Amino acid sequence: MSSLGNRIRALRQDRKLTQGQLGKAIGVSDVTVGYWERDLNVPGGKSLSKLSEFLGVSDTYLLYGKEDESNIAPAPIGALKVPVISYVQAGAWSAECDARNLEGNIDYVLSTGNFSQGTFALKIKGKSMEPEFVEGDLILVDPELSPHPGDYVVAKNGEDEATFKKYRARGISEDGNEVFELVPLNDDYAVRSSAKEKFNIIGVLVEHRRLMRR
């Protein structure tokens, strides 16, 4: 019979996570995760809730191997593991990039969306996109998509860091280049135009996650 530890191990391996990556995501050590997987200890309270939320299953499934509510189910096999990167890393990102290009300890989120393998995640910083996007929100960005008017995009000019703004098409210039604006949702910040600055669109927003408690 499958045990709690077996279920944790199977879900972790299905998501292609190490014990260290899983532990970091929920705030415990890799040793603790190892104890759980060998059924030497049981995650309780806050740890259990964080674990089930990150793995995309209910507490009941982890504890007993079945769901007590029909509207809760384990995350599908093959969920995409998306790296959470910095704005500097995003500035150098392309459709060919993936987590193997990154150095150091990388955090991941799981998504069941039909996105490209190059999809990355950023945490919103600053107030330029309030009230729709607030600091700490997580956005998933697909670099293989081309923006349409009204889409939200991550773009970069000559600076090191990328920026997240709303895309507004403005036609074609005399030399045949597409002209667009990067529009903040907060009126206290300036609109930036590709007619005045050279911008490179890195990717298009495909998912927005907001923490209900911070």
Coordinates of N, CA, C and O in Angstrom, one line a residue, residues 84-184:
V84 N 11.8 30.7 -11.9 CA 11.5 32.0 -11.5 C 12.9 32.8 -11.6 O 13.8 32.4 -10.9
I85 N 12.9 33.8 -12.5 CA 14.2 34.4 -12.8 C 14.2 35.9 -12.4 O 13.1 36.4 -12.1
S86 N 15.3 36.5 -12.4 CA 15.4 38.0 -12.1 C 15.1 38.8 -13.4 O 15.1 38.3 -14.5
Y87 N 14.9 40.1 -13.2 CA 14.7 41.0 -14.3 C 16.0 41.1 -15.2 O 15.9 41.4 -16.4
V88 N 17.1 41.0 -14.5 CA 18.4 41.0 -15.3 C 18.5 39.7 -16.2 O 18.8 39.8 -17.4
Q89 N 18.2 38.6 -15.6 CA 18.2 37.4 -16.4 C 17.1 37.4 -17.5 O 17.4 36.9 -18.6
A90 N 16.0 38.0 -17.2 CA 14.9 38.1 -18.2 C 15.4 39.0 -19.4 O 15.0 38.8 -20.6
G91 N 16.3 40.0 -19.1 CA 16.8 40.8 -20.2 C 17.6 40.1 -21.2 O 17.7 40.6 -22.4
A92 N 18.1 38.9 -20.9 CA 18.9 38.2 -21.8 C 18.2 36.9 -22.2 O 18.8 36.0 -22.9
W93 N 16.9 36.8 -21.9 CA 16.1 35.6 -22.2 C 15.7 35.5 -23.7 O 15.6 36.6 -24.3
S94 N 15.5 34.3 -24.2 CA 15.1 34.1 -25.6 C 14.2 32.9 -25.6 O 14.2 32.1 -24.6
A95 N 13.6 32.6 -26.7 CA 12.8 31.4 -26.9 C 13.6 30.1 -26.7 O 13.0 29.1 -26.4
E96 N 14.9 30.2 -27.0 CA 15.7 29.0 -26.9 C 16.2 28.8 -25.4 O 16.8 27.7 -25.2
C97 N 16.0 29.7 -24.5 CA 16.5 29.6 -23.2 C 15.7 28.6 -22.4 O 14.5 28.4 -22.6
D98 N 16.3 28.0 -21.4 CA 15.6 27.2 -20.4 C 16.4 27.2 -19.1 O 17.5 27.8 -19.0
A99 N 16.0 26.5 -18.1 CA 16.6 26.5 -16.8 C 18.1 26.0 -16.8 O 18.9 26.4 -15.9
R100 N 18.4 25.3 -17.8 CA 19.8 24.7 -17.9 C 20.8 25.9 -18.2 O 22.0 25.7 -18.0
N101 N 20.3 27.0 -18.7 CA 21.2 28.1 -18.9 C 21.5 28.9 -17.7 O 22.3 29.8 -17.7
L102 N 20.8 28.6 -16.6 CA 20.9 29.5 -15.4 C 21.9 28.9 -14.4 O 22.1 27.7 -14.3
E103 N 22.5 29.8 -13.6 CA 23.4 29.4 -12.6 C 22.9 29.6 -11.2 O 22.0 30.5 -11.0
G104 N 23.4 28.9 -10.2 CA 22.9 29.1 -8.9 C 21.7 28.3 -8.5 O 21.2 27.5 -9.3
N105 N 21.1 28.6 -7.3 CA 19.9 28.0 -6.9 C 18.7 28.6 -7.6 O 18.5 29.8 -7.4
I106 N 17.9 27.8 -8.3 CA 16.7 28.3 -9.0 C 15.4 27.9 -8.4 O 15.3 26.7 -8.1
D107 N 14.5 28.8 -8.2 CA 13.2 28.4 -7.7 C 12.3 28.1 -8.9 O 12.5 28.7 -10.0
Y108 N 11.3 27.3 -8.7 CA 10.4 26.9 -9.8 C 9.0 27.0 -9.3 O 8.7 26.8 -8.1
V109 N 8.1 27.1 -10.3 CA 6.7 27.0 -10.1 C 6.2 26.0 -11.1 O 6.8 25.8 -12.2
L110 N 5.1 25.3 -10.8 CA 4.5 24.4 -11.7 C 3.3 25.0 -12.4 O 2.5 25.7 -11.8
S111 N 3.1 24.7 -13.7 CA 2.0 25.2 -14.4 C 1.4 24.1 -15.4 O 2.2 23.3 -16.0
T112 N 0.1 24.0 -15.5 CA -0.5 23.0 -16.4 C -0.9 23.7 -17.7 O -1.5 23.1 -18.5
G113 N -0.5 24.9 -17.9 CA -0.8 25.6 -19.1 C 0.0 25.1 -20.3 O 1.0 24.5 -20.2
N114 N -0.6 25.3 -21.5 CA 0.1 24.8 -22.7 C 1.0 25.8 -23.2 O 0.8 26.5 -24.3
F115 N 2.1 26.0 -22.5 CA 3.1 27.0 -22.8 C 4.4 26.4 -23.4 O 4.6 25.2 -23.2
S116 N 5.3 27.2 -24.0 CA 6.5 26.7 -24.5 C 7.5 26.3 -23.4 O 7.4 26.8 -22.3
Q117 N 8.5 25.5 -23.7 CA 9.5 25.1 -22.8 C 10.3 26.3 -22.3 O 11.0 26.2 -21.2
G118 N 10.4 27.3 -23.0 CA 11.2 28.5 -22.7 C 10.5 29.4 -21.7 O 11.0 30.5 -21.3
T119 N 9.2 29.1 -21.3 CA 8.5 30.0 -20.4 C 9.2 30.2 -19.1 O 9.7 29.3 -18.5
F120 N 9.2 31.5 -18.6 CA 9.8 31.8 -17.4 C 8.8 32.6 -16.5 O 7.8 33.1 -17.0
A121 N 9.2 32.8 -15.2 CA 8.4 33.5 -14.3 C 9.1 34.7 -13.7 O 10.4 34.6 -13.5
L122 N 8.4 35.8 -13.4 CA 9.0 36.9 -12.8 C 8.1 37.3 -11.6 O 6.9 37.2 -11.7
K123 N 8.7 37.9 -10.6 CA 7.9 38.5 -9.5 C 7.8 40.0 -9.8 O 8.8 40.7 -10.1
I124 N 6.6 40.5 -9.7 CA 6.3 41.9 -10.0 C 7.1 42.8 -8.9 O 7.0 42.5 -7.7
K125 N 7.7 43.8 -9.4 CA 8.3 44.8 -8.4 C 7.9 46.2 -8.8 O 7.6 46.5 -10.0
G126 N 7.8 47.1 -7.8 CA 7.4 48.4 -8.1 C 5.9 48.6 -8.2 O 5.1 47.7 -8.0
K127 N 5.5 49.8 -8.5 CA 4.1 50.2 -8.6 C 3.5 50.6 -9.9 O 2.4 51.0 -10.0
S128 N 4.4 50.5 -11.0 CA 4.0 51.0 -12.3 C 2.8 50.3 -12.9 O 2.1 50.8 -13.8
M129 N 2.5 49.0 -12.5 CA 1.4 48.3 -13.1 C 0.2 48.1 -12.1 O -0.6 47.2 -12.3
E130 N 0.2 48.9 -11.0 CA -1.0 48.8 -10.1 C -2.1 49.5 -10.8 O -2.0 50.4 -11.7
P131 N -3.4 49.1 -10.5 CA -3.8 48.2 -9.5 C -3.9 46.7 -10.0 O -4.1 45.8 -9.1
E132 N -3.7 46.5 -11.3 CA -3.9 45.1 -11.8 C -2.8 44.2 -11.3 O -3.1 43.0 -11.0
F133 N -1.6 44.7 -11.3 CA -0.5 43.9 -10.9 C 0.2 44.6 -9.7 O 0.6 45.7 -9.8
V134 N 0.4 43.9 -8.6 CA 1.0 44.5 -7.4 C 2.3 43.8 -7.1 O 2.5 42.7 -7.5
E135 N 3.1 44.5 -6.3 CA 4.5 44.0 -6.0 C 4.3 42.6 -5.3 O 3.5 42.5 -4.4
G136 N 5.1 41.6 -5.8 CA 5.0 40.3 -5.2 C 4.2 39.3 -6.0 O 4.4 38.1 -5.9
D137 N 3.3 39.8 -6.9 CA 2.6 39.0 -7.8 C 3.6 38.2 -8.7 O 4.7 38.7 -9.0
L138 N 3.2 37.0 -9.1 CA 4.0 36.2 -10.0 C 3.4 36.2 -11.4 O 2.2 36.0 -11.6
I139 N 4.2 36.4 -12.4 CA 3.7 36.4 -13.8 C 4.5 35.3 -14.6 O 5.7 35.2 -14.4
L140 N 3.8 34.6 -15.4 CA 4.5 33.6 -16.3 C 4.5 34.2 -17.7 O 3.5 34.7 -18.2
V141 N 5.7 34.2 -18.4 CA 5.9 34.8 -19.7 C 6.4 33.8 -20.7 O 7.4 33.1 -20.4
D142 N 5.7 33.8 -21.9 CA 6.1 32.9 -22.9 C 6.9 33.6 -24.0 O 6.3 34.5 -24.7
P143 N 8.2 33.3 -24.2 CA 9.0 34.1 -25.2 C 8.7 33.7 -26.7 O 9.2 34.3 -27.6
E144 N 7.9 32.7 -26.9 CA 7.6 32.2 -28.3 C 6.4 32.9 -28.8 O 6.1 32.8 -30.0
L145 N 5.7 33.7 -28.0 CA 4.5 34.4 -28.5 C 4.8 35.8 -29.0 O 5.7 36.5 -28.4
S146 N 4.1 36.2 -30.0 CA 4.2 37.6 -30.5 C 3.0 38.4 -29.9 O 1.9 37.9 -29.8
P147 N 3.3 39.6 -29.5 CA 2.2 40.4 -28.8 C 1.1 40.9 -29.7 O 1.4 41.2 -30.9
H148 N -0.1 41.0 -29.2 CA -1.2 41.7 -29.9 C -1.6 42.9 -29.1 O -1.2 43.0 -27.9
P149 N -2.2 43.9 -29.7 CA -2.6 45.1 -29.0 C -3.4 44.7 -27.7 O -4.3 43.9 -27.7
G150 N -3.0 45.3 -26.6 CA -3.6 45.0 -25.3 C -3.0 43.9 -24.5 O -3.3 43.8 -23.3
D151 N -2.0 43.2 -25.1 CA -1.3 42.2 -24.3 C -0.4 42.8 -23.3 O 0.1 44.0 -23.5
Y152 N 0.0 42.1 -22.3 CA 1.1 42.5 -21.4 C 2.4 41.8 -21.8 O 2.4 40.6 -22.1
V153 N 3.4 42.5 -21.8 CA 4.7 42.0 -22.3 C 5.9 42.3 -21.4 O 5.8 43.3 -20.6
V154 N 6.9 41.5 -21.5 CA 8.2 41.9 -20.9 C 9.1 42.3 -22.0 O 9.2 41.6 -23.1
A155 N 9.7 43.5 -21.9 CA 10.6 44.1 -22.9 C 11.9 44.6 -22.3 O 12.0 44.7 -21.1
K156 N 12.8 44.9 -23.2 CA 14.1 45.4 -22.8 C 14.6 46.4 -23.8 O 14.4 46.3 -25.0
N157 N 15.2 47.5 -23.3 CA 15.9 48.5 -24.1 C 17.4 48.2 -24.0 O 17.8 47.1 -23.8
G158 N 18.1 49.3 -24.0 CA 19.6 49.1 -23.9 C 20.1 48.9 -22.5 O 21.3 48.6 -22.3
E159 N 19.2 48.9 -21.5 CA 19.6 48.7 -20.1 C 19.7 47.2 -19.8 O 19.3 46.4 -20.6
D160 N 20.3 46.9 -18.7 CA 20.5 45.5 -18.3 C 19.1 44.8 -17.9 O 19.0 43.6 -18.2
E161 N 18.2 45.6 -17.3 CA 17.0 44.9 -16.8 C 15.8 45.0 -17.8 O 15.7 45.9 -18.6
A162 N 15.0 44.0 -17.7 CA 13.7 44.0 -18.5 C 12.7 44.8 -17.7 O 12.8 45.1 -16.6
T163 N 11.6 45.1 -18.4 CA 10.5 45.8 -17.8 C 9.2 45.1 -18.2 O 9.1 44.5 -19.3
F164 N 8.1 45.2 -17.4 CA 6.8 44.6 -17.6 C 5.8 45.7 -17.9 O 5.6 46.6 -17.0
K165 N 5.2 45.7 -19.0 CA 4.2 46.8 -19.4 C 3.1 46.3 -20.3 O 3.2 45.2 -20.8
K166 N 2.1 47.1 -20.5 CA 1.1 46.8 -21.5 C 1.5 47.2 -22.9 O 2.1 48.3 -23.1
Y167 N 1.2 46.4 -23.9 CA 1.6 46.6 -25.3 C 0.6 47.4 -26.0 O -0.6 47.0 -26.1
R168 N 1.0 48.5 -26.7 CA 0.0 49.3 -27.5 C 0.6 49.5 -28.8 O 1.6 50.2 -29.0
A169 N 0.0 48.9 -29.9 CA 0.6 49.1 -31.3 C 0.3 50.5 -31.8 O -0.8 51.0 -31.5
R170 N 1.2 51.0 -32.5 CA 1.1 52.4 -33.1 C 1.4 52.4 -34.5 O 1.8 53.5 -35.1
G171 N 1.3 51.3 -35.2 CA 1.5 51.3 -36.7 C 2.9 51.0 -37.1 O 3.7 50.4 -36.4
I172 N 3.2 51.4 -38.4 CA 4.5 51.2 -39.0 C 5.2 52.5 -39.3 O 4.6 53.4 -39.8
S173 N 6.5 52.5 -39.0 CA 7.3 53.7 -39.2 C 7.7 53.8 -40.7 O 7.4 52.9 -41.5
E174 N 8.3 55.0 -41.1 CA 8.6 55.2 -42.5 C 9.7 54.2 -43.0 O 9.7 53.9 -44.2
D175 N 10.5 53.7 -42.1 CA 11.5 52.7 -42.5 C 11.0 51.3 -42.4 O 11.8 50.3 -42.5
G176 N 9.7 51.1 -42.2 CA 9.1 49.8 -42.2 C 9.1 49.0 -40.9 O 8.7 47.9 -40.8
N177 N 9.5 49.7 -39.8 CA 9.5 49.0 -38.5 C 8.2 49.2 -37.7 O 7.6 50.3 -37.8
E178 N 7.8 48.2 -37.0 CA 6.6 48.3 -36.2 C 6.9 49.3 -35.0 O 7.9 49.3 -34.4
V179 N 5.9 50.2 -34.8 CA 6.0 51.2 -33.7 C 5.0 50.8 -32.6 O 3.9 50.5 -32.9
F180 N 5.5 50.8 -31.4 CA 4.6 50.4 -30.3 C 5.0 51.2 -29.1 O 6.1 51.8 -29.0
E181 N 4.0 51.2 -28.1 CA 4.3 51.8 -26.8 C 4.2 50.8 -25.7 O 3.5 49.8 -25.8
L182 N 5.0 51.1 -24.7 CA 4.9 50.3 -23.4 C 4.2 51.1 -22.4 O 4.8 52.2 -22.0
V183 N 3.1 50.7 -22.0 CA 2.2 51.5 -21.2 C 2.0 51.0 -19.8 O 1.6 49.9 -19.5
P184 N 2.4 51.8 -18.8 CA 2.1 51.5 -17.4 C 0.6 51.6 -17.1 O 0.0 52.5 -17.6

